[in-house]
Short mmCIF file of C-alpha atoms in Angstrom, two decimals:
data_model
loop_
_atom_site.label_atom_id
_atom_site.label_comp_id
_atom_site.label_asym_id
_atom_site.label_seq_id
_atom_site.Cartn_x
_atom_site.Cartn_y
_atom_site.Cartn_z
CA UNK A 686 -3.66 -30.23 0.97
CA UNK A 687 -4.86 -31.24 4.44
CA UNK A 688 -1.88 -33.48 5.17
CA UNK A 689 0.45 -30.54 4.51
CA UNK A 690 -1.22 -28.04 6.81
CA UNK A 691 1.48 -27.94 9.49
CA UNK A 692 4.13 -26.71 7.02
CA UNK A 693 2.92 -23.16 7.46
CA UNK A 694 2.89 -23.36 11.25
CA UNK A 695 -0.87 -23.72 11.44
CA UNK A 696 -2.94 -26.66 12.60
CA UNK A 697 -5.77 -25.96 10.14
CA UNK A 698 -6.50 -29.17 8.24
CA UNK A 699 -8.80 -27.14 6.01
CA UNK A 700 -11.69 -29.64 5.99
CA UNK A 701 -14.10 -26.84 5.26
CA UNK A 702 -11.81 -24.77 3.07
CA UNK A 703 -13.64 -24.07 -0.17
CA UNK A 704 -12.27 -25.41 -3.44
CA UNK A 705 -10.34 -22.82 -5.38
CA UNK A 706 -13.03 -22.87 -8.10
CA UNK A 707 -15.79 -21.52 -5.85
CA UNK A 708 -16.85 -17.88 -6.49
CA UNK A 709 -15.16 -15.49 -4.10
CA UNK A 710 -18.43 -14.51 -2.52
CA UNK A 711 -18.86 -18.12 -1.25
CA UNK A 712 -15.40 -18.46 0.24
CA UNK A 713 -15.75 -17.86 3.99
CA UNK A 714 -12.06 -17.31 4.83
CA UNK A 715 -11.60 -14.84 2.04
CA UNK A 716 -14.75 -13.00 3.15
CA UNK A 717 -13.53 -12.68 6.75
CA UNK A 718 -10.07 -11.57 5.60
CA UNK A 719 -11.69 -9.11 3.24
CA UNK A 720 -13.72 -7.61 6.10
CA UNK A 721 -10.65 -7.35 8.35
CA UNK A 722 -8.66 -5.43 5.79
CA UNK A 723 -11.58 -3.12 4.99
CA UNK A 724 -11.92 -2.21 8.66
CA UNK A 725 -8.19 -1.69 8.94
CA UNK A 726 -8.12 0.67 5.95
CA UNK A 727 -11.13 2.55 7.32
CA UNK A 728 -9.14 3.41 10.41
CA UNK A 729 -5.88 3.91 8.52
CA UNK A 730 -7.49 6.59 6.39
CA UNK A 731 -7.88 8.58 9.59
CA UNK A 732 -4.11 8.56 10.17
CA UNK A 733 -3.50 9.39 6.48
CA UNK A 734 -5.19 12.72 7.15
CA UNK A 735 -4.43 13.21 10.85
CA UNK A 736 -0.64 12.78 10.96
CA UNK A 737 0.19 15.43 8.35
CA UNK A 738 -2.39 17.71 9.98
CA UNK A 739 -0.73 17.25 13.39
CA UNK A 740 2.62 18.36 11.93
CA UNK A 741 1.10 21.24 9.96
CA UNK A 742 -0.90 22.38 12.99
CA UNK A 743 2.20 22.37 15.23
CA UNK A 744 4.80 23.70 12.78
CA UNK A 745 3.03 25.24 9.80
CA UNK A 746 5.69 23.74 7.53
CA UNK A 747 5.16 21.68 4.38
CA UNK A 748 8.82 20.67 4.51
CA UNK A 749 8.30 19.17 8.01
CA UNK A 750 5.29 17.28 6.69
CA UNK A 751 7.41 15.92 3.87
CA UNK A 752 10.19 14.99 6.30
CA UNK A 753 7.76 12.91 8.38
CA UNK A 754 6.61 11.13 5.22
CA UNK A 755 10.23 10.57 4.23
CA UNK A 756 11.22 9.19 7.64
CA UNK A 757 8.30 6.77 7.63
CA UNK A 758 9.04 5.68 4.07
CA UNK A 759 12.71 5.13 4.82
CA UNK A 760 11.81 2.85 7.73
CA UNK A 761 9.49 0.86 5.46
CA UNK A 762 12.24 0.46 2.86
CA UNK A 763 14.70 -0.83 5.46
CA UNK A 764 12.10 -3.24 6.83
CA UNK A 765 11.32 -4.49 3.36
CA UNK A 766 14.89 -5.77 3.01
CA UNK A 767 14.22 -8.35 5.74
CA UNK A 768 10.45 -8.72 5.49
CA UNK A 769 10.47 -11.38 2.79
CA UNK A 770 12.83 -13.62 4.73
CA UNK A 771 10.63 -13.34 7.82
CA UNK A 772 7.37 -13.92 5.94
CA UNK A 773 8.71 -17.01 4.15
CA UNK A 774 9.78 -18.58 7.45
CA UNK A 775 6.99 -17.93 9.98
CA UNK A 776 3.31 -18.58 10.53
CA UNK A 777 1.77 -15.86 8.37
CA UNK A 778 -1.50 -15.56 10.25
CA UNK A 779 0.27 -14.96 13.54
CA UNK A 780 2.54 -12.49 11.84
CA UNK A 781 -0.41 -10.45 10.52
CA UNK A 782 -2.14 -10.45 13.88
CA UNK A 783 1.04 -9.41 15.68
CA UNK A 784 1.66 -6.54 13.26
CA UNK A 785 -1.86 -5.24 13.81
CA UNK A 786 -1.53 -5.36 17.59
CA UNK A 787 1.82 -3.56 17.60
CA UNK A 788 0.38 -0.73 15.49
CA UNK A 789 -2.68 -0.55 17.69
CA UNK A 790 -0.52 0.12 20.77
CA UNK A 791 1.87 2.57 19.11
CA UNK A 792 -0.76 4.69 17.38
CA UNK A 793 -2.81 4.62 20.57
CA UNK A 794 0.01 6.40 22.41
CA UNK A 795 -0.26 9.52 20.25
CA UNK A 796 -3.71 10.81 21.30
CA UNK A 797 -2.87 10.06 24.98
CA UNK A 798 0.32 12.14 24.83
CA UNK A 799 -1.35 14.90 22.79
CA UNK A 800 -3.70 15.54 25.70
CA UNK A 801 -0.77 17.21 27.42
CA UNK A 802 0.24 19.23 24.38
CA UNK A 803 1.80 18.74 20.91
CA UNK A 804 4.86 16.50 20.82
CA UNK A 805 6.01 16.47 17.20
CA UNK A 806 9.06 14.38 18.12
CA UNK A 807 6.71 11.55 19.09
CA UNK A 808 5.41 11.32 15.53
CA UNK A 809 8.96 10.99 14.23
CA UNK A 810 9.49 8.14 16.75
CA UNK A 811 6.23 6.27 16.29
CA UNK A 812 5.67 6.52 12.54
CA UNK A 813 8.92 4.84 11.46
CA UNK A 814 8.25 1.85 13.70
CA UNK A 815 4.66 1.60 12.51
CA UNK A 816 5.71 1.89 8.89
CA UNK A 817 8.34 -0.85 9.36
CA UNK A 818 5.76 -3.10 10.96
CA UNK A 819 3.34 -2.14 8.25
CA UNK A 820 5.78 -3.22 5.56
CA UNK A 821 6.10 -6.62 7.26
CA UNK A 822 2.32 -6.85 7.29
CA UNK A 823 2.05 -5.78 3.64
CA UNK A 824 4.46 -8.47 2.41
CA UNK A 825 2.59 -11.10 4.45
CA UNK A 826 -0.71 -9.79 3.11
CA UNK A 827 0.37 -10.27 -0.49
CA UNK A 828 1.50 -13.84 0.17
CA UNK A 829 -1.65 -14.94 2.01
CA UNK A 830 -4.03 -13.80 -0.71
CA UNK A 831 -2.71 -16.59 -2.91
CA UNK A 832 -3.35 -19.04 -0.11
CA UNK A 833 -6.98 -17.93 0.06
CA UNK A 834 -7.92 -18.00 -3.65
CA UNK A 835 -6.79 -19.74 -6.80
CA UNK A 836 -4.27 -18.26 -9.17
CA UNK A 837 -7.01 -17.58 -11.73
CA UNK A 838 -8.88 -15.46 -9.17
CA UNK A 839 -5.97 -13.32 -8.01
CA UNK A 840 -6.73 -10.22 -10.08
CA UNK A 841 -10.38 -10.38 -9.11
CA UNK A 842 -9.52 -10.90 -5.43
CA UNK A 843 -6.99 -8.12 -5.38
CA UNK A 844 -9.43 -5.86 -7.16
CA UNK A 845 -12.17 -6.58 -4.60
CA UNK A 846 -9.80 -6.02 -1.68
CA UNK A 847 -8.67 -2.71 -3.16
CA UNK A 848 -12.22 -1.66 -4.03
CA UNK A 849 -13.71 -2.18 -0.60
CA UNK A 850 -10.61 -0.76 1.06
CA UNK A 851 -11.16 2.34 -1.08
CA UNK A 852 -14.88 2.33 -0.19
CA UNK A 853 -13.82 2.46 3.44
CA UNK A 854 -11.48 5.23 2.38
CA UNK A 855 -14.42 7.28 1.12
CA UNK A 856 -16.01 7.36 4.57
CA UNK A 857 -12.70 7.49 6.48
CA UNK A 858 -11.29 10.79 5.19
CA UNK A 859 -14.63 12.57 5.53
CA UNK A 860 -14.99 11.37 9.12
CA UNK A 861 -11.32 12.13 9.80
CA UNK A 862 -11.74 15.67 8.53
CA UNK A 863 -14.80 16.18 10.69
CA UNK A 864 -13.19 14.65 13.76
CA UNK A 865 -10.01 16.70 13.18
CA UNK A 866 -12.08 19.87 12.79
CA UNK A 867 -14.16 19.22 15.92
CA UNK A 868 -11.78 17.51 18.35
CA UNK A 869 -8.37 17.75 16.74
CA UNK A 870 -6.29 15.42 14.54
CA UNK A 871 -4.99 13.42 17.52
CA UNK A 872 -8.45 11.94 18.12
CA UNK A 873 -8.49 10.71 14.51
CA UNK A 874 -5.24 8.83 15.16
CA UNK A 875 -6.96 7.11 18.08
CA UNK A 876 -9.63 5.77 15.68
CA UNK A 877 -6.85 4.31 13.55
CA UNK A 878 -5.39 2.54 16.57
CA UNK A 879 -8.74 0.96 17.40
CA UNK A 880 -9.18 -0.29 13.82
CA UNK A 881 -6.00 -2.36 14.05
CA UNK A 882 -7.39 -4.13 17.09
CA UNK A 883 -10.53 -5.07 15.21
CA UNK A 884 -8.51 -6.23 12.20
CA UNK A 885 -6.36 -8.47 14.42
CA UNK A 886 -9.50 -10.03 15.91
CA UNK A 887 -11.02 -10.79 12.49
CA UNK A 888 -7.75 -12.21 11.13
CA UNK A 889 -7.66 -14.63 14.08
CA UNK A 890 -10.73 -16.35 12.58
CA UNK A 891 -9.22 -16.80 9.10
CA UNK A 892 -7.84 -20.20 8.13
CA UNK A 893 -5.21 -19.94 5.45
CA UNK A 894 -4.58 -22.94 3.26
CA UNK A 895 -1.34 -24.78 3.88
CA UNK A 896 1.59 -24.12 1.59
CA UNK A 897 2.52 -26.98 -0.70
CA UNK A 898 5.18 -29.48 0.34
CA UNK A 899 8.60 -27.84 0.11
CA UNK A 900 7.12 -24.34 0.08
CA UNK A 901 9.21 -23.34 3.07
CA UNK A 902 12.21 -23.71 0.83
CA UNK A 903 15.73 -24.59 1.76
CA UNK A 904 16.98 -22.71 4.80
CA UNK A 905 20.09 -20.86 3.76
CA UNK A 906 22.08 -18.00 5.19
CA UNK A 907 20.44 -14.60 5.67
CA UNK A 908 22.49 -12.88 2.96
CA UNK A 909 21.65 -15.56 0.42
CA UNK A 910 17.99 -15.34 1.35
CA UNK A 911 18.08 -11.61 0.82
CA UNK A 912 19.66 -11.99 -2.61
CA UNK A 913 17.22 -14.71 -3.74
CA UNK A 914 14.26 -12.35 -4.26
CA UNK A 915 16.39 -9.76 -6.08
CA UNK A 916 17.86 -12.46 -8.30
CA UNK A 917 14.36 -13.64 -9.34
CA UNK A 918 13.42 -10.08 -10.26
CA UNK A 919 16.63 -9.64 -12.23
CA UNK A 920 16.04 -12.79 -14.27
CA UNK A 921 12.37 -12.10 -15.08
CA UNK A 922 12.26 -9.51 -17.89
CA UNK A 923 8.87 -8.03 -17.07
CA UNK A 924 9.40 -7.81 -13.31
CA UNK A 925 12.87 -6.39 -13.86
CA UNK A 926 11.55 -3.60 -16.06
CA UNK A 927 8.60 -2.91 -13.74
CA UNK A 928 10.96 -2.54 -10.79
CA UNK A 929 13.12 -0.02 -12.62
CA UNK A 930 10.18 2.09 -13.90
CA UNK A 931 8.38 2.04 -10.58
CA UNK A 932 11.58 3.21 -8.90
CA UNK A 933 11.20 6.45 -10.84
CA UNK A 934 7.42 6.63 -10.43
CA UNK A 935 7.59 6.19 -6.64
CA UNK A 936 10.30 8.82 -6.33
CA UNK A 937 8.05 11.31 -8.10
CA UNK A 938 4.70 10.55 -6.42
CA UNK A 939 5.42 9.40 -2.85
CA UNK A 940 4.86 12.90 -1.44
CA UNK A 941 1.67 13.61 -3.39
CA UNK A 942 -0.63 13.31 -0.39
CA UNK A 943 1.31 16.03 1.47
CA UNK A 944 1.26 18.19 -1.66
CA UNK A 945 -2.55 17.97 -1.97
CA UNK A 946 -3.09 18.75 1.72
CA UNK A 947 -0.74 21.77 1.53
CA UNK A 948 -2.31 23.01 -1.70
CA UNK A 949 -5.81 22.87 -0.22
CA UNK A 950 -4.94 24.49 3.12
CA UNK A 951 -2.13 26.91 2.15
CA UNK A 952 -2.73 27.79 -1.49
CA UNK A 953 -6.53 27.67 -1.52
CA UNK A 954 -7.21 28.51 2.14
CA UNK A 955 -9.61 25.67 3.02
CA UNK A 956 -10.02 23.78 6.30
CA UNK A 957 -9.55 20.22 7.52
CA UNK A 958 -13.08 19.20 6.54
CA UNK A 959 -12.34 20.10 2.90
CA UNK A 960 -9.16 18.02 3.02
CA UNK A 961 -11.18 15.06 4.24
CA UNK A 962 -13.78 15.52 1.50
CA UNK A 963 -11.18 15.71 -1.26
CA UNK A 964 -9.48 12.58 0.02
CA UNK A 965 -12.82 10.79 0.14
CA UNK A 966 -13.55 11.75 -3.53
CA UNK A 967 -10.08 10.48 -4.38
CA UNK A 968 -10.94 7.17 -2.73
CA UNK A 969 -13.92 6.90 -5.08
CA UNK A 970 -11.38 6.89 -7.87
CA UNK A 971 -9.58 3.97 -6.22
CA UNK A 972 -12.87 2.04 -6.05
CA UNK A 973 -13.50 2.65 -9.73
CA UNK A 974 -10.01 1.56 -10.74
CA UNK A 975 -10.08 -1.53 -8.56
CA UNK A 976 -13.42 -2.66 -9.92
CA UNK A 977 -12.39 -2.14 -13.57
CA UNK A 978 -8.86 -3.55 -13.47
CA UNK A 979 -9.74 -7.26 -13.98
CA UNK A 980 -11.89 -6.48 -17.06
CA UNK A 981 -9.33 -4.05 -18.48
CA UNK A 982 -6.50 -6.54 -18.10
CA UNK A 983 -8.51 -9.31 -19.79
CA UNK A 984 -9.33 -7.04 -22.76
CA UNK A 985 -6.14 -5.07 -23.21
CA UNK A 986 -3.47 -7.21 -21.64
CA UNK A 987 -1.09 -6.34 -18.85
CA UNK A 988 1.25 -4.06 -20.78
CA UNK A 989 -1.27 -1.68 -22.31
CA UNK A 990 -3.34 -1.52 -19.12
CA UNK A 991 -0.35 -0.74 -16.91
CA UNK A 992 1.21 1.82 -19.25
CA UNK A 993 -2.06 3.66 -19.85
CA UNK A 994 -2.77 3.86 -16.14
CA UNK A 995 0.66 5.36 -15.35
CA UNK A 996 0.23 7.93 -18.20
CA UNK A 997 -3.09 9.11 -16.81
CA UNK A 998 -1.51 9.34 -13.31
CA UNK A 999 1.07 11.72 -14.74
CA UNK A 1000 -1.49 13.86 -16.50
CA UNK A 1001 -3.58 14.19 -13.35
CA UNK A 1002 -0.53 14.94 -11.21
CA UNK A 1003 0.57 17.69 -13.64
CA UNK A 1004 -2.74 19.47 -13.28
CA UNK A 1005 -3.17 19.28 -9.47
CA UNK A 1006 -1.01 22.27 -8.56
CA UNK A 1007 -2.67 24.46 -11.19
CA UNK A 1008 -6.22 23.67 -10.08
CA UNK A 1009 -7.79 26.58 -8.19
CA UNK A 1010 -11.18 25.05 -7.49
CA UNK A 1011 -11.72 22.30 -4.94
CA UNK A 1012 -13.92 20.18 -7.26
CA UNK A 1013 -11.15 20.17 -9.88
CA UNK A 1014 -8.57 19.15 -7.24
CA UNK A 1015 -10.89 16.36 -6.13
CA UNK A 1016 -11.50 15.14 -9.70
CA UNK A 1017 -7.79 15.07 -10.52
CA UNK A 1018 -7.05 13.28 -7.26
CA UNK A 1019 -9.70 10.68 -8.11
CA UNK A 1020 -8.27 10.17 -11.60
CA UNK A 1021 -4.76 9.74 -10.16
CA UNK A 1022 -5.84 7.23 -7.53
CA UNK A 1023 -8.05 5.27 -9.95
CA UNK A 1024 -5.06 4.70 -12.20
CA UNK A 1025 -2.75 3.93 -9.27
CA UNK A 1026 -5.23 1.21 -8.31
CA UNK A 1027 -5.23 -0.21 -11.84
CA UNK A 1028 -1.47 -0.18 -12.21
CA UNK A 1029 -0.84 -1.44 -8.68
CA UNK A 1030 -3.35 -4.28 -8.86
CA UNK A 1031 -1.96 -5.38 -12.23
CA UNK A 1032 1.63 -5.49 -11.00
CA UNK A 1033 0.74 -7.21 -7.73
CA UNK A 1034 -1.33 -9.87 -9.48
CA UNK A 1035 1.32 -10.55 -12.09
CA UNK A 1036 3.95 -10.97 -9.39
CA UNK A 1037 1.76 -13.40 -7.46
CA UNK A 1038 1.07 -15.40 -10.66
CA UNK A 1039 4.63 -15.85 -11.83
CA UNK A 1040 6.53 -16.24 -8.53
CA UNK A 1041 7.00 -19.76 -7.09
CA UNK A 1042 5.39 -20.16 -3.66
CA UNK A 1043 8.68 -20.68 -1.74
CA UNK A 1044 9.94 -17.32 -3.02
CA UNK A 1045 6.80 -15.19 -2.87
CA UNK A 1046 7.65 -13.38 0.36
CA UNK A 1047 11.26 -12.65 -0.63
CA UNK A 1048 10.36 -11.59 -4.17
CA UNK A 1049 7.63 -9.25 -2.88
CA UNK A 1050 9.96 -7.75 -0.32
CA UNK A 1051 12.76 -7.32 -2.87
CA UNK A 1052 10.33 -5.73 -5.36
CA UNK A 1053 9.11 -3.19 -2.83
CA UNK A 1054 12.56 -2.53 -1.40
CA UNK A 1055 14.02 -1.75 -4.81
CA UNK A 1056 11.23 0.32 -6.25
CA UNK A 1057 10.49 2.24 -3.03
CA UNK A 1058 14.13 2.77 -2.04
CA UNK A 1059 14.26 6.31 -3.40
CA UNK A 1060 10.64 7.21 -2.56
CA UNK A 1061 11.37 8.78 0.88
CA UNK A 1062 14.00 10.98 -0.72
CA UNK A 1063 11.54 11.86 -3.46
CA UNK A 1064 8.90 12.90 -0.87
CA UNK A 1065 11.38 15.15 0.89
CA UNK A 1066 12.59 16.70 -2.38
CA UNK A 1067 9.07 17.15 -3.75
CA UNK A 1068 7.70 18.89 -0.65
CA UNK A 1069 10.89 21.02 -0.24
CA UNK A 1070 10.66 22.11 -3.86
CA UNK A 1071 6.94 22.89 -3.57
CA UNK A 1072 7.55 24.84 -0.37
CA UNK A 1073 10.13 27.01 -2.13
CA UNK A 1074 8.84 27.17 -5.71
CA UNK A 1075 5.12 26.48 -5.45
CA UNK A 1076 2.98 23.40 -5.98
CA UNK A 1077 2.08 24.18 -9.62
CA UNK A 1078 5.49 24.00 -11.33
CA UNK A 1079 6.65 21.09 -9.17
CA UNK A 1080 3.50 19.11 -9.93
CA UNK A 1081 3.81 19.81 -13.61
CA UNK A 1082 7.39 18.64 -13.78
CA UNK A 1083 6.72 15.48 -11.74
CA UNK A 1084 3.58 14.66 -13.75
CA UNK A 1085 5.28 15.11 -17.11
CA UNK A 1086 8.05 12.76 -15.98
CA UNK A 1087 5.43 10.15 -15.03
CA UNK A 1088 4.08 10.32 -18.59
CA UNK A 1089 7.58 9.69 -19.88
CA UNK A 1090 7.80 6.60 -17.63
CA UNK A 1091 4.64 5.28 -19.25
CA UNK A 1092 5.97 5.98 -22.72
CA UNK A 1093 9.25 4.23 -21.92
CA UNK A 1094 7.32 1.11 -20.87
CA UNK A 1095 6.04 0.72 -24.44
CA UNK A 1096 9.60 0.00 -25.59
CA UNK A 1097 10.22 -2.75 -23.03
CA UNK A 1098 8.98 -6.33 -22.40
CA UNK A 1099 6.05 -4.83 -20.44
CA UNK A 1100 4.28 -4.04 -23.69
CA UNK A 1101 4.25 -7.69 -24.80
CA UNK A 1102 3.49 -9.21 -21.40
#
């Protein structure tokens, strides 16, 4: 592929790029990329805790927490519409580095401003931009994994990336809770900003393999480019069904993080350090799911693995609001996140495997746009309902509906995939 290296906007001739058959542990570029993403998630887990805590600390309102989540999610959905077109047309390494640097600067503003007092409006200004840039990064991230490893290694590579990211997430929430308890949540956001700088530096040393000849695709109008990814999803029976079912699942679960934080602090009366500990235990679940997904998919097939994972997610979600002990909340959170890792890694790997290279960015963006399009509304509705009716009945209803989503999958092409 060396003679095609410039097609992706990079001068890497890949003389030292490892053959696709080498074990992942011996592939230098994958290892560096792996480290960069782990560091980024380590810092990002600080913001996962700190931003809702900043809102709750300043306003005391679960609904305001949910509104922040909804605003950020809406910005990501809008960005996803155009992200695939951008990713399929530009140098992906430079795109990833640029996204990290933008988020470093924007998140870095929050702790500086917070020195002079809470400014909740700033969160509503910064988070949507960061989420939009993050969506651009996420679409690029999915596409470059396939340029680092062979198709047969995708599930393993995605599992490893998710597992170590979750391992970083074990330490991150605990540290975030401690930092938030000692110095305030704003300082935890500063840690997140610094992590993006480190991630950008590491990514600069990664050499992605060139895309095959013709992988840039035919340049057409913007509107046609936007429709191309959606058309591929529509014509692929499994991806079409996945998109529809995940639309419902995302609507129901997007606000779960806010629900857990509110349940721990408001319903059970615990502090920020407990929130961090529960999130860390939940991350252990993600590690477990990410490490088991490749083996589960080989043994059970995509359909059974995905459906079972979504069903367990629903069961765990249904029990969260009723749990009165912190260890039970932590265990249910771990079970939920373990199965989210299994289902998410399966669907991502399948999409990478079946999508032609010229379309990968646009198909990924279309997939996320469609199935996350109602998620911000779902987060606002979920947190509003929990604020008015309690976390227990809302969690039970949402969890039971997730189980129905899993059952419905058994009557679709997903089961046979």
